[in-house]
XYZ file of C-alpha atoms in Angstrom:
607
model
C -11.399 -28.741 -42.942
C -12.196 -28.891 -39.238
C -9.790 -30.461 -36.777
C -12.313 -33.167 -36.066
C -12.762 -34.086 -39.751
C -9.010 -34.093 -40.296
C -8.379 -36.615 -37.548
C -11.393 -38.702 -38.592
C -9.972 -39.098 -42.087
C -6.552 -39.925 -40.706
C -8.073 -42.609 -38.499
C -9.901 -44.164 -41.425
C -6.864 -44.225 -43.694
C -4.132 -45.294 -41.267
C -3.087 -48.896 -40.544
C -3.805 -50.111 -37.033
C -0.915 -51.244 -34.902
C -2.381 -54.741 -34.812
C -2.496 -54.899 -38.618
C 1.004 -53.522 -38.760
C 2.324 -56.235 -36.438
C 0.639 -58.962 -38.478
C 1.938 -57.528 -41.737
C 5.427 -57.457 -40.266
C 5.187 -61.157 -39.462
C 4.079 -61.945 -42.985
C 6.881 -59.799 -44.344
C 9.283 -61.928 -42.310
C 8.010 -65.064 -44.098
C 8.496 -63.445 -47.483
C 12.061 -62.445 -46.715
C 12.933 -65.923 -45.481
C 11.536 -67.495 -48.640
C 13.514 -65.216 -50.884
C 16.667 -66.000 -48.941
C 15.983 -69.710 -49.403
C 15.515 -69.432 -53.160
C 18.577 -67.236 -53.598
C 20.946 -69.473 -51.641
C 19.842 -72.859 -52.740
C 19.676 -75.915 -50.471
C 22.965 -77.629 -51.087
C 24.544 -76.220 -47.943
C 24.393 -78.693 -45.028
C 24.265 -75.759 -42.571
C 21.272 -74.056 -44.259
C 17.712 -74.136 -42.919
C 15.191 -76.627 -44.275
C 11.833 -75.435 -45.589
C 10.161 -76.930 -42.529
C 12.398 -74.991 -40.208
C 11.705 -71.766 -42.066
C 7.982 -72.427 -41.882
C 8.203 -73.141 -38.149
C 10.107 -69.895 -37.576
C 7.546 -67.944 -39.543
C 4.699 -69.448 -37.493
C 6.501 -68.525 -34.272
C 6.954 -64.939 -35.489
C 3.290 -64.702 -36.432
C 2.242 -66.073 -33.056
C 4.479 -63.542 -31.344
C 2.999 -60.751 -33.463
C -0.506 -61.926 -32.541
C 0.411 -61.858 -28.853
C 1.829 -58.343 -29.222
C -1.312 -57.262 -31.050
C -3.481 -58.601 -28.232
C -1.384 -56.739 -25.692
C -1.713 -53.565 -27.751
C -5.482 -54.048 -27.934
C -5.590 -54.302 -24.155
C -3.457 -51.153 -23.793
C -5.687 -49.296 -26.268
C -8.804 -50.381 -24.393
C -7.332 -49.261 -21.061
C -6.357 -45.913 -22.567
C -9.852 -45.439 -23.985
C -11.365 -46.226 -20.592
C -9.049 -43.698 -18.949
C -9.929 -41.039 -21.520
C -13.631 -41.751 -21.029
C -13.217 -41.428 -17.270
C -11.427 -38.091 -17.691
C -14.132 -36.850 -20.061
C -16.827 -37.954 -17.615
C -15.050 -36.189 -14.753
C -14.702 -33.046 -16.822
C -18.382 -33.154 -17.727
C -19.263 -33.685 -14.073
C -17.139 -30.693 -13.120
C -14.981 -30.182 -10.044
C -15.846 -32.054 -6.880
C -17.703 -30.172 -4.153
C -15.407 -29.208 -1.266
C -16.724 -28.660 2.300
C -15.978 -24.939 2.770
C -14.311 -21.975 1.125
C -12.721 -19.576 3.639
C -11.799 -16.059 2.543
C -10.224 -13.261 4.555
C -10.886 -9.531 4.172
C -9.515 -6.598 6.128
C -12.631 -4.401 6.022
C -16.136 -4.889 7.334
C -19.159 -4.496 5.080
C -21.784 -1.772 5.435
C -24.482 -4.250 4.392
C -25.462 -7.211 2.213
C -28.159 -5.141 0.504
C -26.576 -4.250 -2.870
C -28.914 -1.311 -3.448
C -28.145 0.603 -0.265
C -24.565 -0.200 0.766
C -22.060 2.644 0.763
C -18.656 0.938 0.685
C -16.876 -0.474 -2.338
C -15.896 -3.445 -0.178
C -19.578 -4.458 0.072
C -19.433 -6.146 -3.342
C -17.001 -8.753 -2.022
C -19.605 -9.779 0.526
C -22.875 -9.546 -1.405
C -21.834 -10.958 -4.798
C -22.119 -14.654 -3.798
C -25.814 -14.239 -2.932
C -27.021 -12.571 -6.113
C -27.099 -12.938 -9.865
C -27.082 -9.932 -12.160
C -29.500 -8.968 -14.884
C -26.505 -8.363 -17.158
C -23.283 -9.883 -15.845
C -19.719 -9.251 -17.039
C -16.701 -11.492 -17.308
C -13.201 -10.631 -16.089
C -12.620 -8.402 -19.135
C -15.918 -6.567 -18.468
C -17.636 -8.145 -21.471
C -21.401 -8.562 -21.157
C -22.182 -12.288 -21.466
C -25.664 -13.726 -21.862
C -24.439 -17.118 -20.607
C -23.830 -15.773 -17.096
C -26.690 -13.233 -16.959
C -30.278 -13.495 -15.752
C -31.191 -11.976 -19.109
C -30.332 -14.645 -21.698
C -30.749 -12.116 -24.520
C -31.319 -8.388 -25.053
C -32.064 -6.112 -27.956
C -32.262 -2.385 -28.688
C -35.176 -1.449 -30.995
C -34.097 2.188 -30.596
C -31.713 4.175 -28.402
C -34.215 4.572 -25.551
C -35.562 1.007 -25.386
C -33.933 -2.171 -24.067
C -35.807 -5.479 -24.250
C -34.571 -8.233 -21.946
C -35.477 -11.890 -22.517
C -35.195 -13.538 -19.113
C -33.784 -16.940 -18.272
C -36.383 -19.585 -17.481
C -36.278 -21.802 -14.406
C -34.446 -19.386 -12.075
C -35.667 -19.308 -8.484
C -34.927 -17.185 -5.455
C -33.503 -18.833 -2.367
C -36.994 -18.813 -0.798
C -38.392 -20.843 -3.717
C -40.173 -18.036 -5.590
C -39.652 -17.900 -9.352
C -37.675 -15.054 -10.889
C -39.859 -13.189 -13.407
C -40.125 -9.881 -15.218
C -42.098 -8.532 -12.264
C -38.940 -8.858 -10.162
C -37.033 -6.805 -12.722
C -39.668 -4.087 -12.445
C -39.696 -4.133 -8.643
C -35.908 -3.977 -8.463
C -35.758 -0.933 -10.745
C -38.464 0.819 -8.723
C -36.517 0.152 -5.527
C -33.223 1.363 -7.032
C -34.788 4.644 -8.135
C -37.156 5.099 -5.194
C -35.427 3.912 -2.033
C -34.159 6.931 -0.063
C -30.845 5.192 0.705
C -30.286 3.812 -2.798
C -26.661 4.120 -3.871
C -27.129 3.730 -7.666
C -30.247 5.901 -7.810
C -28.644 8.720 -9.803
C -27.434 6.317 -12.501
C -30.874 4.807 -13.144
C -33.246 7.738 -12.917
C -33.021 7.771 -16.726
C -35.114 4.539 -16.776
C -38.630 5.862 -16.281
C -40.676 2.682 -16.917
C -40.287 -1.091 -16.929
C -42.891 -2.888 -19.037
C -43.639 -6.580 -18.365
C -45.672 -8.003 -21.283
C -45.067 -11.538 -20.003
C -43.103 -13.320 -17.276
C -40.015 -13.781 -19.450
C -39.845 -10.279 -20.976
C -38.925 -6.987 -19.303
C -38.546 -3.754 -21.260
C -36.637 -0.700 -20.047
C -38.016 2.585 -21.389
C -35.490 5.427 -21.028
C -36.222 9.140 -20.918
C -33.015 9.768 -22.871
C -30.289 7.629 -24.428
C -27.876 6.140 -21.892
C -24.717 4.274 -22.802
C -24.188 3.570 -19.104
C -27.231 1.487 -18.195
C -26.119 -1.833 -19.691
C -22.675 -1.618 -18.108
C -24.073 -0.689 -14.701
C -26.492 -3.620 -14.646
C -23.456 -5.719 -13.769
C -23.131 -3.795 -10.513
C -25.354 -2.904 -7.551
C -28.504 -1.996 -9.492
C -28.381 -5.169 -11.569
C -28.167 -7.499 -8.550
C -31.685 -8.941 -8.426
C -32.998 -9.080 -4.864
C -36.344 -10.464 -3.661
C -38.107 -7.139 -3.226
C -41.170 -8.468 -1.319
C -38.775 -9.746 1.365
C -36.991 -6.393 1.413
C -40.319 -4.575 1.774
C -41.320 -6.852 4.628
C -38.028 -6.544 6.530
C -37.320 -2.863 5.842
C -33.982 -1.780 7.276
C -33.347 -5.344 8.464
C -33.201 -6.730 4.921
C -29.409 -6.361 4.810
C -29.250 -8.858 7.679
C -31.463 -11.420 5.899
C -30.966 -10.997 2.143
C -32.658 -13.201 -0.467
C -31.308 -13.508 -3.999
C -30.877 -16.095 -6.746
C -27.087 -16.446 -6.464
C -24.830 -19.501 -6.146
C -24.892 -19.253 -2.337
C -27.841 -18.563 -0.057
C -27.338 -16.355 2.972
C -26.900 -17.900 6.429
C -25.643 -15.141 8.721
C -23.643 -11.953 9.076
C -21.920 -11.534 12.437
C -20.680 -7.951 12.538
C -16.877 -7.650 12.689
C -16.596 -11.453 12.477
C -17.851 -13.125 9.293
C -20.449 -13.522 6.561
C -21.583 -17.124 5.963
C -23.412 -18.678 3.029
C -24.358 -22.191 1.953
C -24.333 -23.723 -1.506
C -27.443 -23.233 -3.621
C -27.911 -26.746 -5.100
C -30.460 -25.455 -7.621
C -28.312 -22.754 -9.174
C -28.622 -22.562 -12.943
C -25.119 -21.420 -13.961
C -22.623 -23.933 -15.357
C -18.880 -23.989 -14.778
C -16.053 -24.234 -14.133
C -15.392 -21.566 -16.791
C -17.580 -18.445 -17.103
C -20.043 -19.010 -19.936
C -19.662 -22.816 -19.989
C -22.320 -24.490 -22.138
C -21.646 -27.917 -20.634
C -20.330 -28.872 -17.231
C -21.653 -28.838 -13.702
C -23.559 -26.150 -11.812
C -21.559 -23.697 -9.739
C -20.486 -23.259 -6.966
C -17.992 -25.887 -5.849
C -18.070 -25.486 -2.063
C -20.837 -26.489 0.348
C -20.225 -23.374 2.427
C -18.654 -19.988 1.859
C -17.297 -17.956 4.752
C -15.912 -14.434 4.490
C -13.849 -13.806 7.604
C -13.562 -10.153 8.668
C -10.058 -9.688 10.105
C -9.319 -5.988 10.466
C -5.849 -6.308 11.969
C -3.617 -6.744 8.935
C -0.846 -8.901 10.421
C -3.466 -11.183 12.002
C -5.159 -11.567 8.617
C -1.928 -12.685 6.974
C -0.958 -14.990 9.844
C -4.399 -16.615 9.781
C -4.049 -17.319 6.089
C -0.509 -18.685 6.207
C -1.525 -20.938 9.098
C -3.866 -22.698 6.666
C -7.149 -21.313 7.974
C -7.993 -19.345 4.802
C -8.176 -20.193 1.107
C -7.831 -16.649 -0.231
C -6.991 -13.402 1.509
C -6.873 -9.777 0.508
C -3.327 -8.502 1.115
C -3.923 -5.025 2.573
C -0.275 -3.966 2.776
C 2.373 -4.765 0.151
C 4.917 -5.376 2.897
C 3.222 -8.775 3.380
C 3.740 -9.845 -0.245
C 7.121 -11.450 0.415
C 5.760 -13.599 3.250
C 3.001 -14.903 1.015
C 5.230 -15.431 -2.031
C 7.808 -17.377 -0.042
C 5.265 -19.687 1.572
C 5.225 -23.057 -0.221
C 1.428 -23.384 -0.004
C 0.512 -19.921 -1.282
C 0.744 -17.763 -4.393
C -0.279 -14.195 -5.274
C -2.833 -13.273 -7.921
C -2.891 -9.580 -8.798
C -4.783 -7.029 -10.887
C -3.168 -3.754 -11.930
C -5.229 -0.561 -11.609
C -7.840 -2.478 -9.636
C -8.907 0.540 -7.575
C -8.119 4.119 -6.650
C -5.767 3.698 -3.727
C -5.679 7.279 -2.461
C -7.838 10.250 -3.278
C -8.040 13.495 -1.343
C -11.606 14.836 -1.292
C -12.319 18.457 -0.365
C -15.561 19.854 1.023
C -15.397 22.988 -1.083
C -18.409 24.521 0.664
C -16.849 24.338 4.130
C -14.704 27.419 5.000
C -11.835 27.940 4.521
C -11.852 25.325 1.751
C -14.419 27.345 -0.138
C -11.260 29.185 -1.203
C -10.146 27.422 -4.424
C -6.572 28.728 -4.200
C -6.189 27.147 -0.755
C -7.444 23.807 -2.054
C -4.961 23.965 -4.930
C -2.169 24.904 -2.506
C -2.890 21.743 -0.489
C -2.984 19.599 -3.641
C 0.452 20.859 -4.704
C 1.898 20.537 -1.197
C 1.367 16.783 -0.862
C 3.868 14.328 -2.293
C 2.123 11.040 -3.286
C 5.343 9.535 -4.674
C 6.951 9.726 -1.219
C 3.898 8.137 0.425
C 3.912 5.383 -2.180
C 7.506 4.619 -1.244
C 7.120 4.902 2.534
C 3.691 3.327 3.018
C 3.167 1.094 -0.008
C 6.725 -0.091 -0.755
C 6.365 1.647 -4.123
C 3.864 -0.963 -5.312
C 1.006 1.430 -6.105
C 0.729 3.293 -9.421
C 1.186 7.032 -9.782
C -2.206 8.503 -10.724
C -1.850 10.964 -13.562
C -5.541 11.038 -14.417
C -8.716 11.416 -12.386
C -10.861 8.846 -10.616
C -10.958 6.511 -13.625
C -7.830 4.304 -13.434
C -5.656 3.282 -16.323
C -7.334 0.780 -18.614
C -10.838 2.226 -18.212
C -12.778 4.069 -20.912
C -12.435 7.545 -19.422
C -8.781 7.384 -18.387
C -6.503 10.142 -19.654
C -3.803 12.289 -18.145
C -5.186 15.472 -16.614
C -2.976 18.499 -17.383
C -3.951 20.210 -14.121
C -2.981 17.172 -12.028
C 0.001 18.420 -9.962
C 1.932 15.218 -10.712
C 1.541 15.918 -14.436
C 2.030 19.681 -14.380
C 5.011 19.626 -11.999
C 6.850 16.274 -12.090
C 9.697 17.739 -9.981
C 8.636 17.919 -6.350
C 10.539 21.158 -5.735
C 8.611 22.888 -8.525
C 5.346 21.458 -7.241
C 5.929 22.764 -3.727
C 6.967 26.160 -5.002
C 3.644 26.300 -6.864
C 1.868 25.323 -3.631
C 3.303 28.360 -1.867
C 2.262 30.574 -4.768
C -1.317 29.310 -4.482
C -1.234 29.900 -0.714
C -0.187 33.496 -1.305
C -2.985 33.913 -3.856
C -5.523 32.575 -1.369
C -4.888 35.399 1.068
C -5.357 32.961 3.978
C -3.699 33.955 7.248
C -2.191 30.607 8.219
C -1.270 31.691 11.741
C -4.802 32.880 12.444
C -6.287 29.744 10.878
C -4.082 27.537 13.039
C -5.129 29.481 16.120
C -8.738 28.620 15.244
C -7.865 24.929 15.035
C -6.578 24.574 11.473
C -8.381 22.211 9.111
C -9.698 18.691 9.711
C -8.954 15.427 7.921
C -10.584 12.032 8.339
C -10.354 8.538 6.909
C -11.649 5.119 7.872
C -9.921 2.838 10.381
C -7.319 0.962 8.359
C -3.626 1.088 9.166
C -2.529 1.842 5.610
C -5.001 4.722 5.295
C -4.034 6.015 8.729
C -0.311 5.951 7.911
C -0.890 7.667 4.572
C -3.160 10.325 6.122
C -0.581 11.184 8.759
C 2.098 11.442 6.074
C 0.009 13.820 3.977
C -0.873 15.916 7.033
C 2.842 16.267 7.834
C 3.609 17.290 4.233
C 0.933 19.999 4.318
C 2.343 21.288 7.593
C 5.890 21.248 6.234
C 5.141 23.089 2.980
C 2.311 25.438 3.973
C 2.664 25.646 7.746
C -1.002 24.664 7.987
C -2.143 22.579 10.957
C -4.114 19.477 9.947
C -6.118 17.742 12.651
C -6.481 14.075 11.727
C -9.140 11.727 13.107
C -9.842 8.231 11.752
C -13.366 6.844 12.033
C -14.928 3.411 11.795
C -16.134 2.716 8.268
C -19.831 2.880 9.149
C -19.271 6.314 10.753
C -16.802 7.683 8.233
C -19.053 7.980 5.171
C -21.985 9.802 6.820
C -19.645 12.036 8.851
C -17.974 13.424 5.754
C -20.378 13.020 2.847
C -23.681 13.499 4.680
C -22.972 15.687 7.693
C -20.066 17.792 6.446
C -18.144 17.399 9.702
C -14.652 17.493 8.155
C -12.801 19.658 5.642
C -11.047 16.775 3.856
C -11.007 13.034 3.676
C -8.455 10.574 2.375
C -10.272 7.634 0.919
C -10.133 5.054 -1.821
C -12.439 4.212 -4.674
C -13.333 1.039 -6.482
C -12.503 0.539 -10.143
C -15.596 1.276 -12.219
C -15.075 0.713 -15.957
C -18.324 2.547 -16.690
C -17.472 6.226 -15.987
C -21.059 7.294 -15.287
C -21.028 5.417 -11.975
C -18.526 7.779 -10.407
C -19.654 10.816 -12.350
C -23.298 10.515 -11.265
C -22.617 9.498 -7.679
C -19.851 11.978 -6.869
C -20.105 14.938 -9.229
C -23.825 15.646 -9.628
C -25.951 17.753 -7.340
C -27.908 14.706 -6.101
C -24.946 12.318 -5.954
C -24.531 10.497 -2.641
C -20.763 11.117 -2.678
C -21.018 14.815 -3.490
C -19.148 16.352 -0.534
C -20.829 19.715 -1.007
C -24.317 18.238 -0.611
C -23.880 17.578 3.097
C -26.624 18.088 5.654
C -29.329 17.298 3.070
C -28.764 20.591 1.273
C -28.374 19.943 -2.451
C -25.435 21.896 -3.749
C -23.732 21.526 -7.127
C -19.955 21.234 -7.130
C -19.894 23.268 -10.333
C -22.822 24.668 -12.379
C -21.757 22.818 -15.549
C -21.186 19.371 -14.073
C -24.739 17.992 -14.065
C -25.144 18.710 -17.778
C -21.724 17.308 -18.623
C -22.484 14.120 -16.714
C -25.788 13.794 -18.565
C -24.038 14.367 -21.897
C -21.435 11.737 -21.027
C -24.002 9.011 -20.499
C -26.235 10.023 -23.408
C -23.796 9.521 -26.272
C -22.753 6.085 -27.522
C -19.678 7.386 -29.359
C -16.639 6.331 -27.334
C -14.427 9.232 -28.403
C -17.153 11.754 -27.629
C -17.561 10.200 -24.197
C -13.818 10.429 -23.545
C -13.815 14.083 -24.538
C -16.711 14.844 -22.174
C -15.120 13.046 -19.229
C -11.905 14.905 -19.989
C -13.823 18.163 -19.475
C -15.244 16.806 -16.216
C -11.736 15.961 -15.006
C -10.549 19.462 -15.878
C -13.167 20.877 -13.477
C -12.842 18.284 -10.714
C -9.048 18.323 -10.591
C -8.412 21.810 -11.922
C -10.578 23.448 -9.255
C -9.440 21.186 -6.424
C -12.525 19.132 -5.586
C -11.135 15.587 -5.857
C -7.412 14.883 -6.147
C -6.634 11.299 -7.172
C -3.039 10.558 -6.172
C -2.380 6.808 -6.431
C -4.000 3.930 -8.285
C -3.965 0.549 -6.599
C -2.959 -3.009 -7.336
C -5.150 -5.737 -5.883
C -2.846 -8.331 -4.366
C -4.719 -11.452 -3.305
C -3.099 -14.413 -1.627
C -4.430 -17.726 -2.919
C -3.737 -21.121 -1.389
C -2.270 -23.449 -4.011
C -5.118 -25.929 -3.613
C -7.572 -23.324 -4.936
C -7.945 -23.512 -8.711
C -9.263 -21.128 -11.374
C -8.213 -17.988 -9.465
C -5.929 -16.557 -12.150
C -8.671 -16.950 -14.752
C -11.804 -15.929 -12.846
C -11.164 -14.353 -9.423
C -11.308 -10.698 -10.465
C -14.221 -9.117 -12.260
C -13.895 -6.049 -14.479
C -14.068 -3.846 -11.383
C -11.133 -5.519 -9.691
C -13.277 -7.219 -7.041
C -13.582 -10.914 -6.274
C -16.165 -13.134 -7.927
C -15.811 -16.515 -6.257
C -18.459 -18.641 -7.967
C -16.003 -20.382 -10.324
C -13.304 -21.243 -7.798
C -12.766 -24.876 -6.827
C -10.348 -26.952 -4.768
C -8.164 -29.877 -5.803
C -8.466 -31.187 -2.234
C -12.179 -31.942 -2.567
C-alpha cells in the first residue's frame, strides 16, 4: 500500500472532529437521561425533565459553536498549506545579485581552451553540458542537454537532445552544434581536452534532435568527460567569428548569459529567463526554472586576507577560503558558515621536467622526492588541514585511487628513514652538488598565490637542508606560469595543484601522453614521451569498461609516474567555502563531483 492510499483510507474511515463534537453532545443527553431514570424524581433537589432538556440543548449548541470554530481553523490551515504548496511549486524568489569571491584569476571563459582548473568556477554559469553530473558524479538526463542516450555497441553513443533549448543569442541548440563542438575540441590548436576526445572520429546528425558519436575504439572515459570542458556546449559560429576574442564574449545556453570579464576584477553574468532547467533541486521534475538571482558576479580578489574581510563585511555571498588559517574567523562569524568537500583537489604536486638536465637523471629526481617533507609543510602552511597523499594524482574517493608503494610517504613513513634514502639516491646519481650550485643550482616555479609561495619556499629549504642543493625559486602570474613550465621548459620543477577529476583518463591523457598539454617533457613544441609504455597504458585504461581492470592499469601508470620521479603528489586538498547564512542549498548542491562550485541551484532567503 502506498503512503497516499494509506492516508486516503484513514481519512475516509475516521470521524471528523465536528461529528465527534456533536456525538459528544448527544452522549451527554443520554447520560443525563439514564441518571434521571436511575434516581427517580421524588427528590426536591433533583433536576426536572425540562431542565435536563435545556441543559442538553445548551451543550449541543456549544458543540455546534466549537464545530464551526474547528471548521474555520481547518479551512485556514488548508489555505496555508495550499499557499505553501504554491510557493514550493513557484520555487525560490529571485534575488537581485549573487556575489562570489575567488582568490585566483581565470585564464579564459572559453571552456575548450582554458588551462587552469579554476576556470571552471568562472565558465560553468554560462554553459550547459551534453551530459551533466550531480554532486555524486552521477550522470543525470534531467540536468543534461541530452535527455537520453544509448549504446548500440561499445563504439557508438546515440544522444537524444532536449527540445526547446536556445543559445543566449537566440539560436536553437541542435545536433549540428554537438558536431561543431566536437570538431572544435579535437581540432582547435589550443584545445585542452583534445587528447581525451580524439577517439571520437565522427559525429552523425540524422536529424536536429539526434547526434551520434562514432568512436575509433571503446572508451569508458567519454561519457564521464562530457560533464567537463568538452561537454560544455558553446556557440561555435560565434567562436569562429571572434577567434581568440571568443573567451571575452562567450555564448552558451547556461542559466546565466555573459555580460563582462574585467581582468583581475570580476566576471559578471545576468539571469537567463528562458533557461530550461528546473530547480531548486538537481533533477527536479516540477518547480521553477533556475537560476534564482538576476545577476551573478564572481569577484577576483587575489589578496587572501582582503578576500576574507570583504566577505565578512557582507559584500559576498560565498567565498573560497584559500588558507585554512581563516577558517576560525569564518566559523565564529554569526552570519557565515563553512561548507567543505574532502579530497576536492590535489593541493600540492611537484612536477619534474625530466628532459631538462640535470633532472634527466632519475636518481636525482628521486633524491629530491625523498628529501621533501610534506607533513611538515601541511602543519606549517596549512594548519594540518590538508590530507596526506599516499597515492598519485587521483585523490581518495576517485576510481583510480590506490596507495602507490613507491610514494616516499608510503615507503618511508619515518622522516629520518626517508631523508637517509634521499642521500642514498643522491650518491647513486653521481651529481656533483657543489659544481651544480656553482652553475646556479636548479629552478622552481609556481603561480602567484601566498599559500603556494610559502609551500614552495619550505620545500626549497628542505631540499637545501637534506641534499645541499641550491633551489632558485621564482613565482609567476598564472597566465605566465603554465606556458613557462609546460610549453617553454624554462624551469626544472614546478609546485602546482590539480583539480579533482573522477574520470582518470582526463589527467592521464593530458599529463602523461606524448601529446598531452601538461606533459612537462613536451616543451618547446617537441613531442617527447615521458615513458615509452605510457601512451599504450593510457589507451588501455580508457578502452576497458571493467572497473577493476581500469584500476589495475592506472596502478601501473602510477608506478611509472611516481616510481621514476616524474610527478610527486604530496598533499590532497579540502575545499573550504564560506557561505553566508542567507544562501540556501549550498550543502546539497554547491560542489560538483570534481569539487568545484556549481551555483545554478543556490538561492537566498532574503529575496
